[in-house]
């Protein structure tokens, strides 16, 4: 049975939220973008008294076949499995930041080319070991995924959305981990936006100039092999073409993130996009279901050049600009307190009438 379509967000609730904000004890618009954030939450949740309850970061990990011999990353693919172990031990940036901002962390192995790590006593996160394969195929030799693998990865993301909703989350953040996934994300970006690879391929985890040129050549060759190169953006609602792009040059963690985006929006959850890789997944998902766009927040703008092109396609303005490019969902974690603050101001501030404050003129001049 096909999944139900994503319902459009409530523009009437957004309008009610904006009207309510104008009655709060402040000059109109004086909380700036916090007011727009709260209004978008109202549109998603269908109510003015918005809340950010039990936010969760879903971090999908997988390996990429293109890393085996193409020289697209300065790190070996074994690092993905080692980082999974590090996260389970609580020692990664995503662990530190999730603790600092009090966001639940769920790590899902969608296709890491490593044996399952030993259980860690007292790991302060949920761990789902459900690899679909031990990484994707080298997309210069064959499609990265079969149709059945892609479908299984989408289901893995859908299941994560269901768990978040069942736990009472009103917001999920996207995270990823996988050596080589900036190469996949760049190929997806070029295929969706029509930009040449040289404009959207970046250094990833630290390639030098020679390595960057090699990475550009790999993406160009992949697009040509799979007949994905184009001079204009893919139509914003061409679902079949977006799925084809995902299968040919995507990754298992990227496909799972697509499933998470779609599943979260179907359940009325806000979705916080992290950086370049998660934006590539969100752009695929939004091409499959354009109504998804109303549920998305862009946490930050990555230092990766392709991220700007994806944000333009999605029509999203990032909340932060911190020159971050780590991934793991770290940018999303830093942005969540801003979204919480916007919701709190909308929900908890008194109106002029409630506070018996004269609303003629500006409340604060400076």
Tab-separated table of N, CA and C in Angstrom, residues 149-314:
chain	number	residue	atom	x	y	z
A	149	UNK	N	17.229	-2.402	-2.199
A	149	UNK	CA	18.049	-1.794	-1.148
A	149	UNK	C	17.577	-0.369	-0.864
A	150	UNK	N	17.295	0.369	-1.914
A	150	UNK	CA	16.790	1.733	-1.726
A	150	UNK	C	15.473	1.714	-0.954
A	151	UNK	N	14.575	0.802	-1.315
A	151	UNK	CA	13.289	0.718	-0.620
A	151	UNK	C	13.484	0.353	0.846
A	152	UNK	N	14.416	-0.565	1.115
A	152	UNK	CA	14.681	-0.960	2.507
A	152	UNK	C	15.246	0.204	3.305
A	153	UNK	N	16.098	1.010	2.689
A	153	UNK	CA	16.657	2.166	3.382
A	153	UNK	C	15.575	3.200	3.676
A	154	UNK	N	14.680	3.435	2.722
A	154	UNK	CA	13.567	4.343	2.973
A	154	UNK	C	12.723	3.858	4.148
A	155	UNK	N	12.478	2.561	4.203
A	155	UNK	CA	11.699	1.989	5.306
A	155	UNK	C	12.425	2.164	6.639
A	156	UNK	N	13.748	2.068	6.621
A	156	UNK	CA	14.528	2.257	7.840
A	156	UNK	C	14.338	3.675	8.373
A	157	UNK	N	14.325	4.653	7.468
A	157	UNK	CA	14.074	6.026	7.888
A	157	UNK	C	12.649	6.231	8.356
A	158	UNK	N	11.712	5.620	7.670
A	158	UNK	CA	10.302	5.697	8.080
A	158	UNK	C	10.115	5.138	9.486
A	159	UNK	N	10.792	4.033	9.783
A	159	UNK	CA	10.692	3.425	11.119
A	159	UNK	C	11.252	4.347	12.193
A	160	UNK	N	12.329	5.060	11.859
A	160	UNK	CA	12.897	6.007	12.825
A	160	UNK	C	11.915	7.141	13.096
A	161	UNK	N	11.220	7.604	12.064
A	161	UNK	CA	10.207	8.640	12.262
A	161	UNK	C	9.072	8.141	13.149
A	162	UNK	N	8.675	6.891	12.943
A	162	UNK	CA	7.610	6.315	13.760
A	162	UNK	C	8.033	6.224	15.221
A	163	UNK	N	9.291	5.832	15.470
A	163	UNK	CA	9.766	5.755	16.859
A	163	UNK	C	9.770	7.127	17.511
A	164	UNK	N	10.204	8.136	16.754
A	164	UNK	CA	10.233	9.493	17.309
A	164	UNK	C	8.827	9.964	17.665
A	165	UNK	N	7.888	9.752	16.760
A	165	UNK	CA	6.509	10.176	17.022
A	165	UNK	C	5.922	9.438	18.220
A	166	UNK	N	6.209	8.141	18.314
A	166	UNK	CA	5.687	7.349	19.426
A	166	UNK	C	6.258	7.826	20.760
A	167	UNK	N	7.486	8.337	20.735
A	167	UNK	CA	8.115	8.852	21.953
A	167	UNK	C	7.639	10.262	22.295
A	168	UNK	N	6.778	10.831	21.488
A	168	UNK	CA	6.248	12.157	21.770
A	168	UNK	C	7.040	13.307	21.188
A	169	UNK	N	7.989	13.025	20.311
A	169	UNK	CA	8.781	14.095	19.708
A	169	UNK	C	7.909	14.960	18.815
A	170	UNK	N	8.156	16.260	18.841
A	170	UNK	CA	7.528	17.164	17.892
A	170	UNK	C	8.527	17.655	16.856
A	171	UNK	N	9.783	17.253	16.996
A	171	UNK	CA	10.842	17.720	16.097
A	171	UNK	C	11.913	16.656	15.990
A	172	UNK	N	12.348	16.386	14.763
A	172	UNK	CA	13.485	15.491	14.545
A	172	UNK	C	14.555	16.241	13.770
A	173	UNK	N	15.799	15.937	14.090
A	173	UNK	CA	16.941	16.506	13.386
A	173	UNK	C	17.639	15.405	12.606
A	174	UNK	N	18.245	15.786	11.496
A	174	UNK	CA	18.890	14.833	10.604
A	174	UNK	C	20.399	14.813	10.844
A	175	UNK	N	20.944	13.601	10.964
A	175	UNK	CA	22.383	13.446	11.099
A	175	UNK	C	22.884	12.318	10.232
A	176	UNK	N	24.153	12.369	9.846
A	176	UNK	CA	24.730	11.332	8.986
A	176	UNK	C	26.197	11.115	9.320
A	177	UNK	N	26.669	9.953	8.956
A	177	UNK	CA	28.068	9.581	9.143
A	177	UNK	C	28.425	8.578	8.059
A	178	UNK	N	29.504	8.845	7.329
A	178	UNK	CA	29.921	7.893	6.307
A	178	UNK	C	31.036	8.451	5.449
A	179	UNK	N	32.212	7.845	5.527
A	179	UNK	CA	33.314	8.284	4.689
A	179	UNK	C	32.890	8.177	3.220
A	180	UNK	N	33.081	9.252	2.472
A	180	UNK	CA	32.714	9.278	1.060
A	180	UNK	C	31.350	9.874	0.779
A	181	UNK	N	30.592	10.228	1.821
A	181	UNK	CA	29.226	10.662	1.516
A	181	UNK	C	29.140	12.078	0.953
A	182	UNK	N	30.191	12.894	1.067
A	182	UNK	CA	30.140	14.184	0.373
A	182	UNK	C	30.230	13.987	-1.140
A	183	UNK	N	30.852	12.895	-1.581
A	183	UNK	CA	30.903	12.607	-3.017
A	183	UNK	C	29.508	12.260	-3.526
A	184	UNK	N	28.804	11.403	-2.790
A	184	UNK	CA	27.427	11.086	-3.156
A	184	UNK	C	26.543	12.326	-3.118
A	185	UNK	N	26.687	13.127	-2.069
A	185	UNK	CA	25.861	14.328	-1.937
A	185	UNK	C	26.125	15.302	-3.086
A	186	UNK	N	27.380	15.427	-3.497
A	186	UNK	CA	27.709	16.317	-4.606
A	186	UNK	C	27.099	15.817	-5.909
A	187	UNK	N	27.141	14.506	-6.132
A	187	UNK	CA	26.533	13.945	-7.339
A	187	UNK	C	25.027	14.177	-7.346
A	188	UNK	N	24.382	13.974	-6.208
A	188	UNK	CA	22.942	14.236	-6.093
A	188	UNK	C	22.657	15.711	-6.355
A	189	UNK	N	23.474	16.586	-5.776
A	189	UNK	CA	23.272	18.033	-5.931
A	189	UNK	C	23.363	18.447	-7.387
A	190	UNK	N	24.387	17.968	-8.079
A	190	UNK	CA	24.538	18.305	-9.493
A	190	UNK	C	23.348	17.786	-10.301
A	191	UNK	N	22.907	16.571	-9.994
A	191	UNK	CA	21.791	15.978	-10.742
A	191	UNK	C	20.479	16.718	-10.490
A	192	UNK	N	20.269	17.221	-9.284
A	192	UNK	CA	19.022	17.919	-8.960
A	192	UNK	C	19.025	19.367	-9.430
A	193	UNK	N	20.166	20.028	-9.315
A	193	UNK	CA	20.213	21.470	-9.563
A	193	UNK	C	20.673	21.832	-10.966
A	194	UNK	N	21.283	20.897	-11.674
A	194	UNK	CA	21.836	21.207	-12.977
A	194	UNK	C	23.155	21.956	-12.918
A	195	UNK	N	23.712	22.126	-11.719
A	195	UNK	CA	25.006	22.796	-11.591
A	195	UNK	C	26.121	21.850	-12.020
A	196	UNK	N	27.185	22.357	-12.627
A	196	UNK	CA	28.321	21.491	-12.961
A	196	UNK	C	29.029	21.011	-11.701
A	197	UNK	N	29.572	19.796	-11.723
A	197	UNK	CA	30.232	19.265	-10.526
A	197	UNK	C	31.300	20.180	-9.942
A	198	UNK	N	32.017	20.906	-10.757
A	198	UNK	CA	33.081	21.768	-10.226
A	198	UNK	C	32.530	22.843	-9.291
A	199	UNK	N	31.221	23.154	-9.411
A	199	UNK	CA	30.624	24.171	-8.552
A	199	UNK	C	30.065	23.607	-7.253
A	200	UNK	N	29.856	22.297	-7.192
A	200	UNK	CA	29.200	21.723	-6.015
A	200	UNK	C	30.055	20.706	-5.274
A	201	UNK	N	31.194	20.343	-5.820
A	201	UNK	CA	32.099	19.406	-5.139
A	201	UNK	C	33.034	20.193	-4.245
A	202	UNK	N	33.142	19.767	-2.990
A	202	UNK	CA	34.022	20.426	-2.038
A	202	UNK	C	35.047	19.474	-1.468
A	203	UNK	N	35.881	19.951	-0.555
A	203	UNK	CA	36.979	19.131	-0.029
A	203	UNK	C	36.564	18.063	0.966
A	204	UNK	N	35.301	18.097	1.407
A	204	UNK	CA	34.856	17.071	2.349
A	204	UNK	C	35.680	17.100	3.621
A	205	UNK	N	36.290	15.968	3.936
A	205	UNK	CA	37.059	15.863	5.184
A	205	UNK	C	38.488	16.373	5.052
A	206	UNK	N	38.808	17.078	3.962
A	206	UNK	CA	40.116	17.713	3.885
A	206	UNK	C	40.966	17.363	2.681
A	207	UNK	N	40.375	17.193	1.512
A	207	UNK	CA	41.149	16.901	0.312
A	207	UNK	C	42.005	18.093	-0.093
A	208	UNK	N	43.206	17.802	-0.637
A	208	UNK	CA	44.026	18.857	-1.219
A	208	UNK	C	43.546	19.142	-2.640
A	209	UNK	N	44.211	20.060	-3.316
A	209	UNK	CA	43.769	20.475	-4.655
A	209	UNK	C	43.739	19.302	-5.624
A	210	UNK	N	44.747	18.439	-5.561
A	210	UNK	CA	44.781	17.282	-6.454
A	210	UNK	C	43.618	16.333	-6.155
A	211	UNK	N	43.373	16.101	-4.888
A	211	UNK	CA	42.269	15.233	-4.507
A	211	UNK	C	40.922	15.811	-4.895
A	212	UNK	N	40.794	17.141	-4.778
A	212	UNK	CA	39.533	17.786	-5.151
A	212	UNK	C	39.272	17.628	-6.648
A	213	UNK	N	40.320	17.799	-7.456
A	213	UNK	CA	40.158	17.617	-8.903
A	213	UNK	C	39.752	16.190	-9.234
A	214	UNK	N	40.330	15.242	-8.531
A	214	UNK	CA	39.981	13.834	-8.737
A	214	UNK	C	38.520	13.583	-8.358
A	215	UNK	N	38.076	14.186	-7.286
A	215	UNK	CA	36.693	14.020	-6.833
A	215	UNK	C	35.718	14.614	-7.850
A	216	UNK	N	36.046	15.785	-8.395
A	216	UNK	CA	35.214	16.385	-9.432
A	216	UNK	C	35.095	15.446	-10.626
A	217	UNK	N	36.228	14.864	-11.033
A	217	UNK	CA	36.223	13.953	-12.179
A	217	UNK	C	35.371	12.718	-11.910
A	218	UNK	N	35.412	12.213	-10.676
A	218	UNK	CA	34.600	11.052	-10.318
A	218	UNK	C	33.111	11.386	-10.421
A	219	UNK	N	32.715	12.536	-9.912
A	219	UNK	CA	31.303	12.926	-9.973
A	219	UNK	C	30.880	13.137	-11.424
A	220	UNK	N	31.727	13.779	-12.226
A	220	UNK	CA	31.399	13.969	-13.638
A	220	UNK	C	31.203	12.627	-14.336
A	221	UNK	N	32.084	11.691	-14.069
A	221	UNK	CA	31.990	10.379	-14.706
A	221	UNK	C	30.742	9.633	-14.254
A	222	UNK	N	30.403	9.748	-12.978
A	222	UNK	CA	29.208	9.064	-12.462
A	222	UNK	C	27.943	9.623	-13.104
A	223	UNK	N	27.857	10.937	-13.216
A	223	UNK	CA	26.679	11.538	-13.832
A	223	UNK	C	26.547	11.112	-15.290
A	224	UNK	N	27.674	11.050	-15.988
A	224	UNK	CA	27.639	10.630	-17.390
A	224	UNK	C	27.241	9.164	-17.507
A	225	UNK	N	27.820	8.326	-16.642
A	225	UNK	CA	27.530	6.896	-16.725
A	225	UNK	C	26.054	6.611	-16.520
A	226	UNK	N	25.439	7.302	-15.594
A	226	UNK	CA	24.034	7.033	-15.250
A	226	UNK	C	23.061	7.989	-15.943
A	227	UNK	N	23.595	8.782	-16.886
A	227	UNK	CA	22.768	9.716	-17.662
A	227	UNK	C	21.976	10.658	-16.756
A	228	UNK	N	22.683	11.222	-15.767
A	228	UNK	CA	22.065	12.135	-14.809
A	228	UNK	C	22.486	13.583	-15.015
A	229	UNK	N	23.477	13.817	-15.861
A	229	UNK	CA	23.938	15.186	-16.087
A	229	UNK	C	22.848	15.976	-16.813
A	230	UNK	N	22.674	17.240	-16.403
A	230	UNK	CA	21.682	18.087	-17.059
A	230	UNK	C	22.111	19.540	-16.936
A	231	UNK	N	21.580	20.359	-17.833
A	231	UNK	CA	21.925	21.784	-17.856
A	231	UNK	C	20.922	22.650	-17.112
A	232	UNK	N	19.849	22.056	-16.622
A	232	UNK	CA	18.814	22.804	-15.904
A	232	UNK	C	18.384	21.995	-14.688
A	233	UNK	N	17.793	22.648	-13.701
A	233	UNK	CA	17.353	21.908	-12.510
A	233	UNK	C	16.296	20.862	-12.845
A	234	UNK	N	16.329	19.777	-12.109
A	234	UNK	CA	15.271	18.775	-12.206
A	234	UNK	C	13.955	19.409	-11.741
A	235	UNK	N	12.862	19.065	-12.399
A	235	UNK	CA	11.558	19.596	-11.988
A	235	UNK	C	11.321	19.325	-10.509
A	236	UNK	N	10.735	20.284	-9.830
A	236	UNK	CA	10.609	20.208	-8.371
A	236	UNK	C	9.674	19.112	-7.900
A	237	UNK	N	8.898	18.502	-8.811
A	237	UNK	CA	7.973	17.437	-8.421
A	237	UNK	C	8.181	16.156	-9.226
A	238	UNK	N	9.375	15.977	-9.803
A	238	UNK	CA	9.655	14.779	-10.608
A	238	UNK	C	10.133	13.658	-9.681
A	239	UNK	N	9.179	13.006	-9.038
A	239	UNK	CA	9.499	11.996	-8.022
A	239	UNK	C	10.278	10.831	-8.605
A	240	UNK	N	9.882	10.330	-9.763
A	240	UNK	CA	10.554	9.174	-10.351
A	240	UNK	C	12.014	9.472	-10.642
A	241	UNK	N	12.284	10.665	-11.168
A	241	UNK	CA	13.671	11.033	-11.468
A	241	UNK	C	14.486	11.178	-10.184
A	242	UNK	N	13.871	11.733	-9.135
A	242	UNK	CA	14.591	11.887	-7.865
A	242	UNK	C	14.954	10.531	-7.275
A	243	UNK	N	14.043	9.571	-7.350
A	243	UNK	CA	14.332	8.224	-6.852
A	243	UNK	C	15.463	7.598	-7.668
A	244	UNK	N	15.448	7.830	-8.970
A	244	UNK	CA	16.508	7.290	-9.823
A	244	UNK	C	17.870	7.880	-9.441
A	245	UNK	N	17.915	9.172	-9.198
A	245	UNK	CA	19.163	9.810	-8.760
A	245	UNK	C	19.646	9.169	-7.464
A	246	UNK	N	18.741	8.980	-6.529
A	246	UNK	CA	19.099	8.399	-5.239
A	246	UNK	C	19.679	7.006	-5.399
A	247	UNK	N	19.041	6.184	-6.218
A	247	UNK	CA	19.533	4.818	-6.424
A	247	UNK	C	20.888	4.798	-7.105
A	248	UNK	N	21.067	5.639	-8.099
A	248	UNK	CA	22.286	5.563	-8.912
A	248	UNK	C	23.516	6.067	-8.180
A	249	UNK	N	23.404	7.198	-7.478
A	249	UNK	CA	24.608	7.809	-6.904
A	249	UNK	C	24.471	8.127	-5.420
A	250	UNK	N	23.410	7.674	-4.778
A	250	UNK	CA	23.205	7.983	-3.364
A	250	UNK	C	23.902	7.016	-2.437
A	251	UNK	N	23.487	7.054	-1.186
A	251	UNK	CA	24.035	6.164	-0.168
A	251	UNK	C	22.908	5.613	0.675
A	252	UNK	N	23.189	4.550	1.388
A	252	UNK	CA	22.162	3.937	2.226
A	252	UNK	C	21.716	4.873	3.344
A	253	UNK	N	22.664	5.625	3.907
A	253	UNK	CA	22.279	6.583	4.953
A	253	UNK	C	21.491	7.745	4.362
A	254	UNK	N	21.831	8.153	3.132
A	254	UNK	CA	21.078	9.214	2.468
A	254	UNK	C	19.649	8.778	2.173
A	255	UNK	N	19.488	7.554	1.684
A	255	UNK	CA	18.146	7.041	1.403
A	255	UNK	C	17.339	6.921	2.695
A	256	UNK	N	17.982	6.493	3.778
A	256	UNK	CA	17.274	6.407	5.056
A	256	UNK	C	16.838	7.791	5.534
A	257	UNK	N	17.677	8.802	5.310
A	257	UNK	CA	17.301	10.166	5.678
A	257	UNK	C	16.123	10.668	4.849
A	258	UNK	N	16.057	10.271	3.579
A	258	UNK	CA	14.894	10.608	2.766
A	258	UNK	C	13.641	10.015	3.406
A	259	UNK	N	13.715	8.742	3.801
A	259	UNK	CA	12.586	8.104	4.459
A	259	UNK	C	12.218	8.777	5.766
A	260	UNK	N	13.221	9.213	6.524
A	260	UNK	CA	12.957	9.914	7.779
A	260	UNK	C	12.238	11.238	7.524
A	261	UNK	N	12.707	12.009	6.545
A	261	UNK	CA	12.046	13.282	6.220
A	261	UNK	C	10.571	13.068	5.892
A	262	UNK	N	10.310	12.125	5.004
A	262	UNK	CA	8.937	11.886	4.572
A	262	UNK	C	8.079	11.354	5.719
A	263	UNK	N	8.631	10.412	6.489
A	263	UNK	CA	7.882	9.830	7.592
A	263	UNK	C	7.603	10.829	8.702
A	264	UNK	N	8.570	11.699	8.991
A	264	UNK	CA	8.367	12.700	10.038
A	264	UNK	C	7.282	13.695	9.637
A	265	UNK	N	7.340	14.177	8.394
A	265	UNK	CA	6.337	15.153	7.953
A	265	UNK	C	4.942	14.539	7.929
A	266	UNK	N	4.837	13.274	7.518
A	266	UNK	CA	3.514	12.626	7.527
A	266	UNK	C	2.921	12.589	8.925
A	267	UNK	N	3.784	12.578	9.934
A	267	UNK	CA	3.329	12.526	11.325
A	267	UNK	C	3.261	13.913	11.963
A	268	UNK	N	3.459	14.955	11.177
A	268	UNK	CA	3.332	16.316	11.687
A	268	UNK	C	4.511	16.803	12.496
A	269	UNK	N	5.697	16.238	12.274
A	269	UNK	CA	6.888	16.640	13.012
A	269	UNK	C	7.706	17.642	12.205
A	270	UNK	N	8.256	18.625	12.880
A	270	UNK	CA	9.206	19.529	12.238
A	270	UNK	C	10.508	18.775	11.977
A	271	UNK	N	11.202	19.153	10.914
A	271	UNK	CA	12.437	18.474	10.507
A	271	UNK	C	13.545	19.515	10.409
A	272	UNK	N	14.626	19.312	11.161
A	272	UNK	CA	15.773	20.219	11.129
A	272	UNK	C	16.870	19.587	10.289
A	273	UNK	N	17.177	20.236	9.165
A	273	UNK	CA	18.211	19.767	8.246
A	273	UNK	C	19.554	20.278	8.747
A	274	UNK	N	20.554	19.407	8.764
A	274	UNK	CA	21.874	19.798	9.262
A	274	UNK	C	22.654	20.519	8.170
A	275	UNK	N	23.570	19.826	7.521
A	275	UNK	CA	24.438	20.459	6.542
A	275	UNK	C	24.258	19.909	5.146
A	276	UNK	N	25.364	19.796	4.414
A	276	UNK	CA	25.344	19.466	2.998
A	276	UNK	C	24.718	18.106	2.711
A	277	UNK	N	25.165	17.071	3.414
A	277	UNK	CA	24.675	15.722	3.101
A	277	UNK	C	23.201	15.593	3.429
A	278	UNK	N	22.787	16.074	4.583
A	278	UNK	CA	21.376	15.954	4.947
A	278	UNK	C	20.501	16.838	4.049
A	279	UNK	N	21.050	17.957	3.569
A	279	UNK	CA	20.288	18.790	2.638
A	279	UNK	C	20.090	18.081	1.307
A	280	UNK	N	21.078	17.284	0.884
A	280	UNK	CA	20.909	16.499	-0.344
A	280	UNK	C	19.762	15.507	-0.177
A	281	UNK	N	19.700	14.861	0.985
A	281	UNK	CA	18.599	13.931	1.247
A	281	UNK	C	17.270	14.667	1.300
A	282	UNK	N	17.241	15.816	1.959
A	282	UNK	CA	16.001	16.587	2.056
A	282	UNK	C	15.544	17.056	0.678
A	283	UNK	N	16.486	17.410	-0.195
A	283	UNK	CA	16.128	17.867	-1.538
A	283	UNK	C	15.527	16.730	-2.360
A	284	UNK	N	16.066	15.519	-2.218
A	284	UNK	CA	15.455	14.367	-2.877
A	284	UNK	C	14.051	14.150	-2.332
A	285	UNK	N	13.914	14.174	-1.009
A	285	UNK	CA	12.608	13.930	-0.385
A	285	UNK	C	11.587	14.979	-0.811
A	286	UNK	N	12.016	16.242	-0.892
A	286	UNK	CA	11.090	17.309	-1.269
A	286	UNK	C	10.702	17.229	-2.740
A	287	UNK	N	11.544	16.609	-3.569
A	287	UNK	CA	11.172	16.400	-4.969
A	287	UNK	C	10.161	15.262	-5.070
A	288	UNK	N	10.274	14.277	-4.186
A	288	UNK	CA	9.295	13.192	-4.138
A	288	UNK	C	7.956	13.702	-3.603
A	289	UNK	N	8.011	14.523	-2.542
A	289	UNK	CA	6.807	15.066	-1.892
A	289	UNK	C	7.010	16.565	-1.640
A	290	UNK	N	6.643	17.435	-2.589
A	290	UNK	CA	6.903	18.866	-2.417
A	290	UNK	C	6.303	19.487	-1.159
A	291	UNK	N	5.236	18.901	-0.616
A	291	UNK	CA	4.644	19.462	0.605
A	291	UNK	C	5.597	19.385	1.792
A	292	UNK	N	6.652	18.560	1.679
A	292	UNK	CA	7.643	18.455	2.745
A	292	UNK	C	8.281	19.800	3.056
A	293	UNK	N	8.390	20.669	2.072
A	293	UNK	CA	9.117	21.927	2.247
A	293	UNK	C	8.602	22.727	3.437
A	294	UNK	N	7.312	22.668	3.699
A	294	UNK	CA	6.751	23.433	4.805
A	294	UNK	C	7.167	22.947	6.177
A	295	UNK	N	7.760	21.764	6.248
A	295	UNK	CA	8.150	21.165	7.527
A	295	UNK	C	9.643	21.341	7.834
A	296	UNK	N	10.387	21.922	6.904
A	296	UNK	CA	11.847	21.936	7.019
A	296	UNK	C	12.384	23.230	7.614
A	297	UNK	N	13.371	23.084	8.484
A	297	UNK	CA	14.209	24.186	8.947
A	297	UNK	C	15.649	23.873	8.531
A	298	UNK	N	16.348	24.851	8.007
A	298	UNK	CA	17.775	24.687	7.696
A	298	UNK	C	18.578	25.193	8.881
A	299	UNK	N	19.343	24.309	9.508
A	299	UNK	CA	20.077	24.683	10.712
A	299	UNK	C	21.178	25.697	10.430
A	300	UNK	N	21.963	25.434	9.394
A	300	UNK	CA	23.112	26.300	9.118
A	300	UNK	C	23.510	26.148	7.664
A	301	UNK	N	24.441	26.989	7.224
A	301	UNK	CA	25.012	26.841	5.889
A	301	UNK	C	26.410	26.278	6.041
A	302	UNK	N	26.622	25.115	5.468
A	302	UNK	CA	27.909	24.436	5.553
A	302	UNK	C	28.960	25.174	4.734
A	303	UNK	N	30.215	24.924	5.062
A	303	UNK	CA	31.313	25.439	4.254
A	303	UNK	C	31.440	24.699	2.932
A	304	UNK	N	30.749	23.564	2.762
A	304	UNK	CA	30.779	22.829	1.493
A	304	UNK	C	30.041	23.638	0.415
A	305	UNK	N	30.638	23.823	-0.764
A	305	UNK	CA	30.035	24.712	-1.770
A	305	UNK	C	28.681	24.251	-2.283
A	306	UNK	N	28.443	22.948	-2.326
A	306	UNK	CA	27.165	22.469	-2.833
A	306	UNK	C	25.990	22.776	-1.939
A	307	UNK	N	26.253	23.093	-0.689
A	307	UNK	CA	25.149	23.321	0.244
A	307	UNK	C	24.332	24.551	-0.147
A	308	UNK	N	25.009	25.586	-0.613
A	308	UNK	CA	24.296	26.796	-1.018
A	308	UNK	C	23.302	26.494	-2.148
A	309	UNK	N	23.742	25.686	-3.123
A	309	UNK	CA	22.867	25.334	-4.245
A	309	UNK	C	21.640	24.566	-3.755
A	310	UNK	N	21.829	23.679	-2.776
A	310	UNK	CA	20.704	22.909	-2.242
A	310	UNK	C	19.745	23.797	-1.459
A	311	UNK	N	20.279	24.722	-0.679
A	311	UNK	CA	19.410	25.628	0.077
A	311	UNK	C	18.586	26.488	-0.868
A	312	UNK	N	19.186	26.899	-1.975
A	312	UNK	CA	18.435	27.671	-2.968
A	312	UNK	C	17.320	26.824	-3.568
A	313	UNK	N	17.609	25.572	-3.872
A	313	UNK	CA	16.573	24.702	-4.432
A	313	UNK	C	15.432	24.507	-3.437
A	314	UNK	N	15.778	24.341	-2.173
A	314	UNK	CA	14.771	24.117	-1.136
A	314	UNK	C	14.065	25.408	-0.707
